[in-house]
Amino acid sequence: MDYMCPIDSTENKHILSACSFYKMFWVFFLFSILGTAIEGTYWIISYGHFAMRSGLIYGPFSEVYGLAAVLIFLLLYRFREKSGLFLFVAGYVIGVSFEFLASLFQEWIFGFTSWDYGNAFYSLAGRANLIFGFFWGFLALVLIKKMYPALFSLIEKIPRKIGVVITVLLLVFIAFDCVVSAAAVHRYEDRRQHIPPDNFIERAIDSHYTDSYLKKVYSRIGK
């Protein structure tokens, strides 16, 4: 199914097919994993040790990177013939804006944020980083010019029926992971307010996803 395609009717059908939900899911899935790897590498370089910076309880998925990769495609792919400078600046603005809004949304939903850039002059209320924005600009440039075409070409080589089955299974797993992660964090906040579980599901969550377990998954939970 094609939707939200950032192109007009004069574009060719090959580009239209790049906007399918099938392909957008794989963009989200793969770049969620890549984002976790990037975060882990950054921690090795900066602090001398690896840190799992995933956003979900199960699997190495940083959904912020996955969603950002999809957003960059939807907003910028129509401008793929523009200069590298244009794509870099546009990616910078999109990345910084998305990071800021994602931080607000996460705090509103979960009560904490996964990142805080402090009060330095290049920080936007701790939610986005004007220097890290250069990373977003570079990433957008590489995505539009190199990675998206290569990724879509690879996806098209997967037999359609097999690809659809795998996609559905992964989609169900990611949806389950999101629900469990949200529920576990919600119960963590309830426990901090001394709200006891009132049903079997909440008791099971408290038993399996303890405070110590969640603090290992989310380093900034409760802060």
Coordinates of C-alpha atoms in Angstrom, one line a residue:
M1 CA 0.0 0.0 0.0
D2 CA 1.4 3.4 -1.0
Y3 CA 0.6 6.4 1.1
M4 CA 2.1 9.8 2.2
C5 CA 4.4 9.8 -0.9
P6 CA 6.3 13.0 -1.0
I7 CA 6.0 13.3 -4.8
D8 CA 3.6 14.6 -7.3
S9 CA 1.8 12.9 -10.3
T10 CA 4.7 13.8 -12.7
E11 CA 7.1 11.4 -10.8
N12 CA 7.7 8.0 -12.2
K13 CA 6.2 4.8 -10.8
H14 CA 9.5 3.5 -9.5
I15 CA 9.7 6.4 -7.1
L16 CA 6.1 6.0 -6.1
S17 CA 6.8 2.4 -5.1
A18 CA 9.5 3.6 -2.8
C19 CA 6.8 5.0 -0.5
S20 CA 5.1 1.7 0.3
F21 CA 4.3 0.9 3.9
Y22 CA 6.3 -2.3 3.3
K23 CA 9.5 -0.4 2.5
M24 CA 8.9 2.3 5.1
F25 CA 8.6 -0.4 7.8
W26 CA 12.0 -1.8 6.8
V27 CA 13.5 1.7 6.9
F28 CA 12.2 2.1 10.4
F29 CA 13.3 -1.4 11.5
L30 CA 16.8 -1.3 10.1
F31 CA 17.6 2.3 11.2
S32 CA 16.3 1.6 14.6
I33 CA 19.0 -1.0 14.9
L34 CA 21.6 1.2 13.3
G35 CA 20.7 4.0 15.7
T36 CA 21.4 1.7 18.7
A37 CA 24.7 0.8 17.2
I38 CA 25.5 4.5 16.7
E39 CA 24.6 5.3 20.3
G40 CA 26.7 2.4 21.5
T41 CA 29.7 3.5 19.5
Y42 CA 29.4 7.0 20.7
W43 CA 29.5 5.7 24.3
I44 CA 32.6 3.7 23.6
I45 CA 34.4 6.7 22.1
S46 CA 33.2 9.1 24.8
Y47 CA 33.2 7.0 28.0
G48 CA 35.3 4.0 27.2
H49 CA 32.5 1.4 27.5
F50 CA 29.5 0.1 25.5
A51 CA 26.0 1.1 26.7
M52 CA 22.8 -0.4 25.3
R53 CA 20.8 2.7 24.4
S54 CA 17.7 1.0 23.0
G55 CA 14.3 2.5 23.4
L56 CA 12.4 -0.7 23.7
I57 CA 12.7 -3.5 26.3
Y58 CA 13.2 -6.3 23.8
G59 CA 15.8 -6.0 21.0
P60 CA 18.4 -3.4 20.0
F61 CA 15.8 -0.9 18.8
S62 CA 16.1 2.9 19.1
E63 CA 12.8 3.9 17.6
V64 CA 13.7 7.6 17.5
Y65 CA 16.3 6.9 14.8
G66 CA 13.9 4.7 12.9
L67 CA 11.2 7.3 12.9
A68 CA 13.7 10.0 12.0
A69 CA 14.8 8.0 9.0
V70 CA 11.2 7.6 7.8
L71 CA 10.5 11.3 8.4
I72 CA 13.7 12.4 6.5
F73 CA 12.6 10.2 3.5
L74 CA 9.0 11.6 3.5
L75 CA 10.1 15.2 3.7
L76 CA 13.3 15.2 1.6
Y77 CA 13.2 12.4 -1.0
R78 CA 11.4 14.6 -3.4
F79 CA 14.4 17.0 -3.3
R80 CA 17.0 14.3 -3.9
E81 CA 18.3 16.1 -7.0
K82 CA 19.0 19.2 -5.0
S83 CA 22.5 20.2 -3.9
G84 CA 24.3 18.4 -1.0
L85 CA 24.3 21.7 0.9
F86 CA 20.5 22.0 0.6
L87 CA 20.0 18.4 1.9
F88 CA 22.5 18.9 4.7
V89 CA 20.8 22.1 6.0
A90 CA 17.3 20.6 5.6
G91 CA 18.4 17.5 7.4
Y92 CA 19.9 19.6 10.2
V93 CA 16.7 21.5 10.7
I94 CA 14.5 18.3 10.6
G95 CA 16.8 16.4 12.9
V96 CA 17.1 19.0 15.6
S97 CA 13.3 19.8 15.4
F98 CA 12.4 16.1 15.6
E99 CA 14.8 15.4 18.5
F100 CA 13.3 18.3 20.4
L101 CA 9.7 17.2 19.8
A102 CA 10.5 13.5 20.5
S103 CA 11.9 14.5 23.9
L104 CA 8.7 16.4 24.7
F105 CA 6.5 13.6 23.6
Q106 CA 8.5 11.0 25.5
E107 CA 8.4 13.0 28.7
W108 CA 4.7 13.6 28.3
I109 CA 3.9 9.8 27.7
F110 CA 6.5 8.2 30.0
G111 CA 7.5 10.8 32.5
F112 CA 11.2 10.9 31.5
T113 CA 13.5 11.5 28.6
S114 CA 16.2 9.2 27.2
W115 CA 18.6 12.0 26.6
D116 CA 19.6 15.4 28.2
Y117 CA 22.1 17.7 26.7
G118 CA 22.3 19.9 29.8
N119 CA 22.3 23.7 29.8
A120 CA 25.2 24.4 27.4
F121 CA 24.8 27.2 24.9
Y122 CA 24.4 24.7 22.1
S123 CA 21.6 22.8 23.9
L124 CA 17.9 23.6 23.4
A125 CA 16.4 23.1 26.9
G126 CA 18.4 19.9 27.1
R127 CA 16.2 18.3 24.5
A128 CA 18.2 18.9 21.3
N129 CA 21.8 19.7 20.5
L130 CA 22.7 22.3 17.9
I131 CA 26.1 20.7 17.4
F132 CA 24.7 17.2 17.1
G133 CA 22.5 18.7 14.4
F134 CA 25.5 18.5 12.1
F135 CA 25.2 14.7 12.5
W136 CA 21.6 14.8 11.4
G137 CA 22.5 17.0 8.4
F138 CA 25.2 14.6 7.3
L139 CA 22.9 11.6 7.9
A140 CA 20.2 13.1 5.8
L141 CA 22.6 13.8 2.9
V142 CA 23.9 10.2 3.0
L143 CA 20.4 8.7 3.3
I144 CA 19.0 10.6 0.4
K145 CA 21.9 10.3 -2.0
K146 CA 23.2 6.8 -1.1
M147 CA 21.5 4.7 1.5
Y148 CA 17.8 4.8 0.4
P149 CA 18.4 3.8 -3.2
A150 CA 20.7 1.0 -2.1
L151 CA 18.3 -0.2 0.6
F152 CA 15.2 -0.1 -1.8
S153 CA 17.2 -2.0 -4.4
L154 CA 18.0 -4.7 -1.8
I155 CA 14.4 -4.9 -0.6
E156 CA 13.1 -5.4 -4.1
K157 CA 15.3 -8.4 -4.5
I158 CA 13.5 -10.2 -1.6
P159 CA 10.7 -12.5 -2.9
R160 CA 7.5 -10.6 -2.3
K161 CA 5.6 -13.3 -0.4
I162 CA 8.5 -14.1 1.8
G163 CA 9.2 -10.4 2.5
V164 CA 5.5 -9.7 3.4
V165 CA 5.4 -12.6 5.8
I166 CA 8.6 -11.5 7.5
T167 CA 7.4 -7.9 7.6
V168 CA 4.1 -8.9 9.3
L169 CA 5.9 -11.0 11.9
L170 CA 8.3 -8.3 12.7
L171 CA 5.5 -5.7 12.8
V172 CA 3.6 -7.8 15.3
F173 CA 6.8 -8.2 17.4
I174 CA 7.6 -4.5 17.4
A175 CA 4.0 -3.6 18.3
F176 CA 4.1 -6.1 21.2
D177 CA 7.5 -4.6 22.2
C178 CA 6.1 -1.1 22.2
V179 CA 3.0 -2.0 24.3
V180 CA 5.1 -4.0 26.8
S181 CA 7.7 -1.2 27.1
A182 CA 5.0 1.5 27.6
A183 CA 3.2 -0.6 30.2
A184 CA 6.3 -1.4 32.1
V185 CA 7.4 2.2 32.3
H186 CA 3.9 3.2 33.3
R187 CA 3.9 0.8 36.2
Y188 CA 7.4 2.0 37.2
E189 CA 6.0 5.5 37.5
D190 CA 3.0 4.2 39.5
R191 CA 5.3 2.3 41.9
R192 CA 7.2 5.6 42.5
Q193 CA 3.9 7.1 43.6
H194 CA 3.1 4.0 45.7
I195 CA 0.2 3.0 43.6
P196 CA -0.4 -0.7 44.0
P197 CA -1.3 -3.0 41.1
D198 CA -5.0 -3.7 40.8
N199 CA -5.2 -6.5 38.4
F200 CA -3.4 -9.6 37.2
I201 CA -1.6 -7.9 34.3
E202 CA -0.2 -5.1 36.5
R203 CA 1.0 -7.7 39.1
A204 CA 2.7 -9.6 36.3
I205 CA 4.4 -6.5 35.0
D206 CA 5.6 -5.6 38.5
S207 CA 7.0 -9.1 38.9
H208 CA 8.8 -9.3 35.5
Y209 CA 9.8 -5.7 35.0
T210 CA 11.2 -4.6 38.3
D211 CA 12.8 -1.2 39.0
S212 CA 16.3 -2.6 38.8
Y213 CA 15.6 -4.3 35.5
L214 CA 14.1 -1.1 33.9
K215 CA 17.0 1.0 35.2
K216 CA 19.4 -1.3 33.2
V217 CA 17.3 -0.8 30.1
Y218 CA 16.6 2.9 30.5
S219 CA 19.6 4.7 32.1
R220 CA 17.6 7.9 32.6
I221 CA 14.4 6.5 33.9
G222 CA 13.2 8.2 37.1
K223 CA 15.4 11.3 36.5

